[in-house]
Coordinates of C-alpha atoms in Angstrom, one line a residue:
X1486 CA -47.7 57.7 -34.4
X1487 CA -45.8 54.5 -33.6
X1488 CA -45.9 52.8 -30.3
X1489 CA -42.3 53.9 -29.7
X1490 CA -43.2 57.5 -30.3
X1491 CA -46.2 57.3 -28.0
X1492 CA -43.9 56.1 -25.3
X1493 CA -41.6 59.1 -25.7
X1494 CA -39.4 57.9 -28.6
X1495 CA -36.4 55.6 -28.5
X1496 CA -33.9 55.7 -25.6
X1497 CA -30.9 58.0 -26.1
X1498 CA -27.8 56.2 -27.3
X1499 CA -26.4 54.4 -24.3
X1500 CA -29.6 55.2 -22.4
X1501 CA -31.9 53.2 -20.2
X1502 CA -34.6 51.2 -22.0
X1503 CA -37.1 52.8 -19.6
X1504 CA -36.2 56.3 -20.8
X1505 CA -39.1 56.6 -23.2
X1506 CA -41.6 55.5 -20.6
X1507 CA -40.4 58.1 -18.1
X1508 CA -40.1 60.8 -20.7
X1509 CA -43.7 60.2 -21.7
X1510 CA -44.7 61.1 -18.1
X1511 CA -42.6 64.3 -18.2
X1512 CA -44.4 65.1 -21.5
X1513 CA -47.7 64.7 -19.6
X1514 CA -46.5 67.3 -17.1
X1515 CA -45.6 69.6 -20.1
X1516 CA -49.1 69.2 -21.4
X1517 CA -50.4 70.2 -18.0
X1518 CA -48.3 73.3 -18.1
X1519 CA -49.6 74.1 -21.6
X1520 CA -53.2 73.7 -20.3
X1521 CA -52.4 76.3 -17.6
X1522 CA -50.9 78.7 -20.2
X1523 CA -47.4 78.1 -19.0
X1524 CA -44.4 77.4 -21.2
X1525 CA -44.9 73.6 -21.7
X1526 CA -42.0 72.0 -19.9
X1527 CA -42.4 69.0 -17.6
X1528 CA -40.0 67.1 -15.4
X1529 CA -39.8 63.9 -13.4
X1530 CA -37.5 62.5 -10.8
X1531 CA -37.1 58.7 -10.8
X1532 CA -35.1 56.4 -8.6
X1533 CA -35.2 52.6 -8.6
X1534 CA -38.2 52.6 -10.8
X1535 CA -40.2 54.9 -8.6
X1536 CA -41.4 58.4 -9.4
X1537 CA -40.2 60.6 -6.5
X1538 CA -41.3 63.9 -7.9
X1539 CA -43.1 65.6 -10.7
X1540 CA -43.1 69.1 -11.9
X1541 CA -44.2 71.5 -14.6
X1542 CA -43.5 75.1 -15.2
X1543 CA -45.5 77.4 -13.0
X1544 CA -43.6 80.7 -13.3
X1545 CA -46.6 82.7 -14.5
X1546 CA -49.1 81.2 -12.1
X1547 CA -46.8 81.7 -9.1
X1548 CA -45.2 84.9 -10.4
X1549 CA -41.9 83.3 -9.6
X1550 CA -39.1 83.0 -12.2
X1551 CA -37.7 80.1 -10.3
X1552 CA -40.8 77.9 -10.6
X1553 CA -39.2 75.8 -13.4
X1554 CA -40.4 72.2 -13.9
X1555 CA -37.1 70.7 -12.8
X1556 CA -37.1 72.6 -9.5
X1557 CA -40.7 71.7 -8.9
X1558 CA -39.9 68.1 -9.4
X1559 CA -36.8 68.3 -7.2
X1560 CA -38.8 69.9 -4.4
X1561 CA -41.4 67.2 -4.5
X1562 CA -38.7 64.5 -4.5
X1563 CA -37.0 66.2 -1.5
X1564 CA -40.3 66.1 0.4
X1565 CA -40.9 62.4 -0.6
X1566 CA -37.5 61.3 0.5
X1567 CA -36.9 63.6 3.4
X1568 CA -33.5 64.3 2.0
X1569 CA -31.8 67.1 0.0
X1570 CA -29.7 64.7 -2.0
X1571 CA -31.0 62.3 -4.6
X1572 CA -28.1 59.9 -5.3
X1573 CA -29.0 57.3 -7.9
X1574 CA -31.9 59.4 -9.3
X1575 CA -32.5 60.3 -12.9
X1576 CA -34.3 63.5 -13.9
X1577 CA -36.3 63.5 -17.1
X1578 CA -37.1 67.0 -18.5
X1579 CA -38.7 68.0 -21.7
X1580 CA -36.2 70.8 -22.3
X1581 CA -32.5 71.0 -21.5
X1582 CA -32.1 72.5 -18.0
X1583 CA -31.1 76.1 -17.7
X1584 CA -28.1 77.2 -15.6
X1585 CA -30.2 77.6 -12.5
X1586 CA -31.8 74.1 -12.8
X1587 CA -28.6 72.5 -13.8
X1588 CA -26.9 73.9 -10.7
X1589 CA -29.8 72.6 -8.5
X1590 CA -29.5 69.2 -10.1
X1591 CA -25.8 69.1 -9.4
X1592 CA -26.3 70.2 -5.8
X1593 CA -29.0 67.5 -5.4
X1594 CA -26.4 64.9 -6.6
X1595 CA -28.6 63.3 -9.2
X1596 CA -26.9 60.6 -11.1
X1597 CA -28.4 61.3 -14.5
X1598 CA -30.3 63.9 -16.5
X1599 CA -32.3 63.1 -19.7
X1600 CA -33.8 65.9 -21.8
X1601 CA -35.8 65.9 -25.0
X1602 CA -34.7 69.2 -26.7
X1603 CA -31.9 71.7 -26.3
X1604 CA -32.5 75.2 -25.2
X1605 CA -30.1 77.2 -27.5
X1606 CA -30.9 80.5 -25.7
X1607 CA -30.3 79.5 -22.1
X1608 CA -29.4 75.8 -21.9
X1609 CA -26.9 75.2 -19.1
X1610 CA -26.2 71.5 -19.7
X1611 CA -25.0 71.5 -23.3
X1612 CA -26.1 74.5 -25.4
X1613 CA -24.3 77.3 -23.6
X1614 CA -22.6 75.5 -20.7
X1615 CA -21.9 72.1 -19.3
X1616 CA -22.8 72.5 -15.6
X1617 CA -23.7 68.9 -15.2
X1618 CA -20.6 67.4 -16.8
X1619 CA -17.9 70.0 -16.1
X1620 CA -14.8 68.2 -14.7
X1621 CA -14.0 71.2 -12.5
X1622 CA -17.1 70.6 -10.4
X1623 CA -17.2 68.3 -7.4
X1624 CA -20.3 66.4 -8.8
X1625 CA -21.1 65.4 -12.3
X1626 CA -24.1 63.7 -13.8
X1627 CA -24.5 61.5 -16.8
X1628 CA -26.6 63.2 -19.5
X1629 CA -28.6 62.1 -22.5
X1630 CA -30.8 64.0 -24.9
X1631 CA -33.3 63.5 -27.7
X1632 CA -35.8 61.2 -26.0
X1633 CA -39.3 62.5 -26.9
X1634 CA -37.8 65.4 -28.8
X1635 CA -40.5 65.5 -31.5
X1636 CA -43.4 65.9 -29.1
X1637 CA -41.5 68.3 -26.8
X1638 CA -40.6 70.5 -29.8
X1639 CA -44.1 70.5 -31.1
X1640 CA -45.5 71.6 -27.7
X1641 CA -43.0 74.5 -27.5
X1642 CA -43.6 75.6 -31.1
X1643 CA -47.4 75.4 -30.7
X1644 CA -47.3 77.4 -27.5
X1645 CA -45.1 80.2 -28.9
X1646 CA -47.0 80.3 -32.3
X1647 CA -50.3 80.7 -30.4
X1648 CA -48.9 83.5 -28.3
X1649 CA -47.7 85.3 -31.4
X1650 CA -51.0 84.7 -33.1
X1651 CA -52.8 86.3 -30.2
X1652 CA -50.5 89.3 -30.3
X1653 CA -49.5 88.7 -26.7
X1654 CA -45.8 88.7 -27.5
X1655 CA -43.9 90.4 -24.8
X1656 CA -40.3 91.7 -25.3
X1657 CA -39.0 88.6 -23.5
X1658 CA -40.9 86.4 -26.0
X1659 CA -38.9 87.9 -28.9
X1660 CA -35.8 86.1 -27.9
X1661 CA -37.4 82.8 -27.0
X1662 CA -36.5 79.9 -29.2
X1663 CA -39.2 77.7 -30.5
X1664 CA -36.9 74.8 -29.8
X1665 CA -35.9 76.1 -26.4
X1666 CA -37.5 77.8 -23.5
X1667 CA -35.4 80.8 -22.6
X1668 CA -38.6 82.6 -21.7
X1669 CA -39.8 80.0 -19.2

């Protein structure tokens, strides 16, 4: 593994040179989710070089389908700032936000969203929709993808392969993409 890969890979084209460093921290959150037997997705909210919130998937632990990494990170950032808006913030997430998370990111008025891999089964930012960049909406965020993609993909593939090997595949797992996270 090169130093660049260890830091989350190169920045996305036109991205911030710190993107790999922040994505590496989001990947740490994804590894924490994996250790807790959750779909390995992690997220981070950063503004002015300061981490305002961290999150990882906790849907299974909380028995809450809204406990996605992005929402967990946003909630932490709202508590840290005392505000429901995060202008100037960048959110780093290891998987493309779903429609619910993309909507929340838009409502939070984040400036930018960076993700590692697309979610072809439920991605609401590029794969199946463009919630963050749709010109019809009153707020849009800049987006970038691909930072830390190899590691994020490996975490997801490893998680779903292990589930299948254990025979714990539920009906909802059958449609989950190894490159995405439709079954968060």
